[in-house]
PDB file of C-alpha atoms in Angstrom:
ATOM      1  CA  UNK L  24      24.175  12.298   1.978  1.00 47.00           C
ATOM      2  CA  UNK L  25      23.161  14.255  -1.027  1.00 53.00           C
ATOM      3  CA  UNK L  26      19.869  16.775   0.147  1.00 57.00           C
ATOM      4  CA  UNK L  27      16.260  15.723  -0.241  1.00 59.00           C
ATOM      5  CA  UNK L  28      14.534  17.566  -3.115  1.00 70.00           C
ATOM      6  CA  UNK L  29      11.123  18.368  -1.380  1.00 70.00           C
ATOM      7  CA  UNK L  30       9.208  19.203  -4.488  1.00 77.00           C
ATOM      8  CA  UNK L  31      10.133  15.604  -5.814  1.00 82.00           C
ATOM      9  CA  UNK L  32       9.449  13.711  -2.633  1.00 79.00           C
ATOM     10  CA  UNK L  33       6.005  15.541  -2.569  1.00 79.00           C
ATOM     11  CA  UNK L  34       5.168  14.854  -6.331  1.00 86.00           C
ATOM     12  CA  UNK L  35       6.506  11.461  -5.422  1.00 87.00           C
ATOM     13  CA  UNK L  36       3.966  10.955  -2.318  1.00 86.00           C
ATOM     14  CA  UNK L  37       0.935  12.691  -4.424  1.00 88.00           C
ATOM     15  CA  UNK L  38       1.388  10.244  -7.135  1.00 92.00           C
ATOM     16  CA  UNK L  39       1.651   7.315  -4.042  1.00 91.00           C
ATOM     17  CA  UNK L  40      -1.536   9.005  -2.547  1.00 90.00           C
ATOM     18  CA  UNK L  41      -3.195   8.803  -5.944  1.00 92.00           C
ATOM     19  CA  UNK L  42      -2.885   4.860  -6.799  1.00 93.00           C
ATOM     20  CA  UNK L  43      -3.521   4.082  -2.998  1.00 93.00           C
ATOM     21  CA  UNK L  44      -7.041   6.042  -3.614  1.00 92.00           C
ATOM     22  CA  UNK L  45      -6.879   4.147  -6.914  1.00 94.00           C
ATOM     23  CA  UNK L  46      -6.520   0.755  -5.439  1.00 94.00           C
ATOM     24  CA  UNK L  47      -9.036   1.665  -2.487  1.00 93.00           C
ATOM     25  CA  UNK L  48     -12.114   2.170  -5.567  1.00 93.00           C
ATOM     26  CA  UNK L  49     -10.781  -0.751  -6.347  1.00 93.00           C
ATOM     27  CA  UNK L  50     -11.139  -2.946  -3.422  1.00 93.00           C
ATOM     28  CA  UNK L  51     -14.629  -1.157  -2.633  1.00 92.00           C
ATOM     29  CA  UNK L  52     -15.909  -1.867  -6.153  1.00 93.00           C
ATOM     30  CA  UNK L  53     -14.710  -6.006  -5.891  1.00 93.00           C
ATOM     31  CA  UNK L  54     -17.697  -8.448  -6.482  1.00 93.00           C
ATOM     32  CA  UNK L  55     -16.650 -11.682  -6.744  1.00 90.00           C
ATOM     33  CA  UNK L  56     -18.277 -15.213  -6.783  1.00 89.00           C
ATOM     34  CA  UNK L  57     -16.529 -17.578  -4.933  1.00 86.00           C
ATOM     35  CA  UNK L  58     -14.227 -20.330  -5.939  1.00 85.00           C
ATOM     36  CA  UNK L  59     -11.585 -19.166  -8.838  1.00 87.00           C
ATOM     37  CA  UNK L  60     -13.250 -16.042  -9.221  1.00 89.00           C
ATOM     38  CA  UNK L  61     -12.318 -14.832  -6.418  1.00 90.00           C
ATOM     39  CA  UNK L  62      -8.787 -16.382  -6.521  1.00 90.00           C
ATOM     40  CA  UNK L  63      -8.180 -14.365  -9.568  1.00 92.00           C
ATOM     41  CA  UNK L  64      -9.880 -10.703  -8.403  1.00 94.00           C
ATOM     42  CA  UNK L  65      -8.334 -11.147  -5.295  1.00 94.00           C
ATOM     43  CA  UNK L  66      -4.385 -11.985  -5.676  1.00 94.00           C
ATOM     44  CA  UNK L  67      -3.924  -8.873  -7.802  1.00 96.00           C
ATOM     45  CA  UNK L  68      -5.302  -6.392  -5.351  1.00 95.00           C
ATOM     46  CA  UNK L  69      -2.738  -8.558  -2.931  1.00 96.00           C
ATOM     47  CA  UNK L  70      -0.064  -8.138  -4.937  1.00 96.00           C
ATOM     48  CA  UNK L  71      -0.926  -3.833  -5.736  1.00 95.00           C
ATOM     49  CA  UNK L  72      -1.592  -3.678  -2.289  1.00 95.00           C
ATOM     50  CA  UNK L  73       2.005  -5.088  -1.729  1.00 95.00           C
ATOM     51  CA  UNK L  74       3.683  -3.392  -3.870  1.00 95.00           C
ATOM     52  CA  UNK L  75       2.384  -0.024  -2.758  1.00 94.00           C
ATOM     53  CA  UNK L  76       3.029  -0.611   0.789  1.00 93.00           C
ATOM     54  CA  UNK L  77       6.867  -1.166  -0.521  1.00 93.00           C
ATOM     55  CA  UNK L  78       6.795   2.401  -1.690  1.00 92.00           C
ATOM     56  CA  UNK L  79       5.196   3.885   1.124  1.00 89.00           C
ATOM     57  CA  UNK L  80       8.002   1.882   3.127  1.00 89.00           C
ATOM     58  CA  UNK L  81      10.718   3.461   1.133  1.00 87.00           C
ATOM     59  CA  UNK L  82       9.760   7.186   1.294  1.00 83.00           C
ATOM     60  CA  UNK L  83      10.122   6.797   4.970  1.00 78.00           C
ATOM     61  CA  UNK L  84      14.031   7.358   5.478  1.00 78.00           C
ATOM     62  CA  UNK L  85      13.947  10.156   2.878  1.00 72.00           C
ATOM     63  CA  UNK L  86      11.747  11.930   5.304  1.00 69.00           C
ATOM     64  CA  UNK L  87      13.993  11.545   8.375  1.00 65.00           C
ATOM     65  CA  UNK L  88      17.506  12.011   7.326  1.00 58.00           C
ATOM     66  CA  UNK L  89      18.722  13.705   9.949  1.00 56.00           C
ATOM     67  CA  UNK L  90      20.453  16.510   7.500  1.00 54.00           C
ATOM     68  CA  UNK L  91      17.078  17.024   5.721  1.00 59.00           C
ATOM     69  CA  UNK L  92      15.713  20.653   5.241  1.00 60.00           C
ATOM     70  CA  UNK L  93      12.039  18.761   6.323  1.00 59.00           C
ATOM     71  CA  UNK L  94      13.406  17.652   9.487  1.00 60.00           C
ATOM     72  CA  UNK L  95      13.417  21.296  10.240  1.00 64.00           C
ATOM     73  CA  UNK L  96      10.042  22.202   9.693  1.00 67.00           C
ATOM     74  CA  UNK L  97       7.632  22.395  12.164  1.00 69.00           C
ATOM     75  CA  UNK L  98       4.780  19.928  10.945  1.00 72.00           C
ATOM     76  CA  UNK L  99       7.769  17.377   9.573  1.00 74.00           C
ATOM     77  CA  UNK L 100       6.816  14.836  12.855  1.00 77.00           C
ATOM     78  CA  UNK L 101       3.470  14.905  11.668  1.00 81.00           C
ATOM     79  CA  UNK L 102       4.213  13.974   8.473  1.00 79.00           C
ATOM     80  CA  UNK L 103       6.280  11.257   9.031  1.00 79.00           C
ATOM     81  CA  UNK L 104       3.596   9.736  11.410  1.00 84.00           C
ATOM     82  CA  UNK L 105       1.046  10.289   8.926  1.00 84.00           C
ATOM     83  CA  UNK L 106       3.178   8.026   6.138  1.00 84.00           C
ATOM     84  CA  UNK L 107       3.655   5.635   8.695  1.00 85.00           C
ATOM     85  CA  UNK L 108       0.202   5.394   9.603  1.00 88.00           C
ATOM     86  CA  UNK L 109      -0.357   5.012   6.076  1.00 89.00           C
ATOM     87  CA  UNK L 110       2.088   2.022   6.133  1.00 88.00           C
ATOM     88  CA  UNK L 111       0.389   0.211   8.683  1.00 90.00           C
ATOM     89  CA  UNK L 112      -3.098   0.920   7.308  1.00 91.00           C
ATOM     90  CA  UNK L 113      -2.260  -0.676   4.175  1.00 91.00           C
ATOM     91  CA  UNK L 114      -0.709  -3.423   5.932  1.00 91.00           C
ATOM     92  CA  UNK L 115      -3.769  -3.995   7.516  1.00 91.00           C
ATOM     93  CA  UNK L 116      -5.857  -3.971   4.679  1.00 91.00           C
ATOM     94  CA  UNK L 117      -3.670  -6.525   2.520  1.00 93.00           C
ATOM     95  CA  UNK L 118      -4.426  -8.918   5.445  1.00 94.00           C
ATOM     96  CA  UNK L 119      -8.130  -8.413   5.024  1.00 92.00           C
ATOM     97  CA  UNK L 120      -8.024  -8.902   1.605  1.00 93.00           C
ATOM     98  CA  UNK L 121      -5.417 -12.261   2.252  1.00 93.00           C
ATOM     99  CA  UNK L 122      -8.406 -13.378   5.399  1.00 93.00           C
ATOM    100  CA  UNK L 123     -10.798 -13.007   2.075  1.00 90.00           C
ATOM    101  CA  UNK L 124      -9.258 -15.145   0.426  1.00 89.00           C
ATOM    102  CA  UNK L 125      -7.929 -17.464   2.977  1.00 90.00           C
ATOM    103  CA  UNK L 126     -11.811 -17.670   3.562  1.00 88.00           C
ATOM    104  CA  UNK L 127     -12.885 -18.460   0.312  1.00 84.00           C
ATOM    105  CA  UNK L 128     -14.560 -22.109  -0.297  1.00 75.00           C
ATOM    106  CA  UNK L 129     -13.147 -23.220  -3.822  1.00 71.00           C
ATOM    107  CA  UNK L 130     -16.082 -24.937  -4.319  1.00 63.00           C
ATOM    108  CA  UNK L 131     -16.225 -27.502  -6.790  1.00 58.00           C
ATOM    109  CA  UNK L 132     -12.523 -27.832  -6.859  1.00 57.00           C
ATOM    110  CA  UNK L 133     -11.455 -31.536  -6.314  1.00 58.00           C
ATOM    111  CA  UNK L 134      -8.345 -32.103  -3.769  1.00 54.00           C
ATOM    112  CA  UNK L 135      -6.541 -35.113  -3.519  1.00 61.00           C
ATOM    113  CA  UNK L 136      -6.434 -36.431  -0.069  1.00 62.00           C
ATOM    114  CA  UNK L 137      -8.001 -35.531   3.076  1.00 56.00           C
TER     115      UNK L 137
END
């Protein structure tokens, strides 16, 4: 397995850190009526939310290959919690987002049925 280039995985984790702050402003800065409104403010925080959560998810095993030169240093365990804490947090916070819009009345919408 070819080496891990730590100055690339840590531009590649500041840029990560960057549009999760991004998408946090974001999220804190949502107002929304509901109905489609919200439908349509909402899904595409989802969907970033998502998306970055993939990336997070991938930078994991290039932080504990077992030949690494940051599996060697000392704070490395640390580090590899942290991005997995950062995993789970955004987990977490695409649920909220999908329990806002699971909650979300669609009012004035017509459905067929009961």
């Amino acid at each position: 397995m070819p080496q891990l280039d730590i100055s690339q995985q840590v531009e590649r984790l500041r840029r990560l850190a960057g549009d999760f702050e991004a998408l946090h402003s974001q999220v804190n800065g949502l107002a929304y009526r509901p109905g489609t409104d919200a439908l349509y403010k909402i899904s595409p925080l989802i969907l970033k939310v998502q998306d970055l959560t993939a990336q997070a998810i991938r930078q994991l095993p290039a932080l504990d290959v077992d030949d690494s030169r940051h599996t060697t240093s000392a704070d490395s365990r640390s580090r590899l919690q942290t991005l997995a804490s950062v995993v789970s947090s955004a987990s977490l916070a695409g649920t909220d987002l999908a329990n806002a819009l699971y909650a979300n009345p669609y009012q004035g919408t017509g459905f067929l049925g009961s």
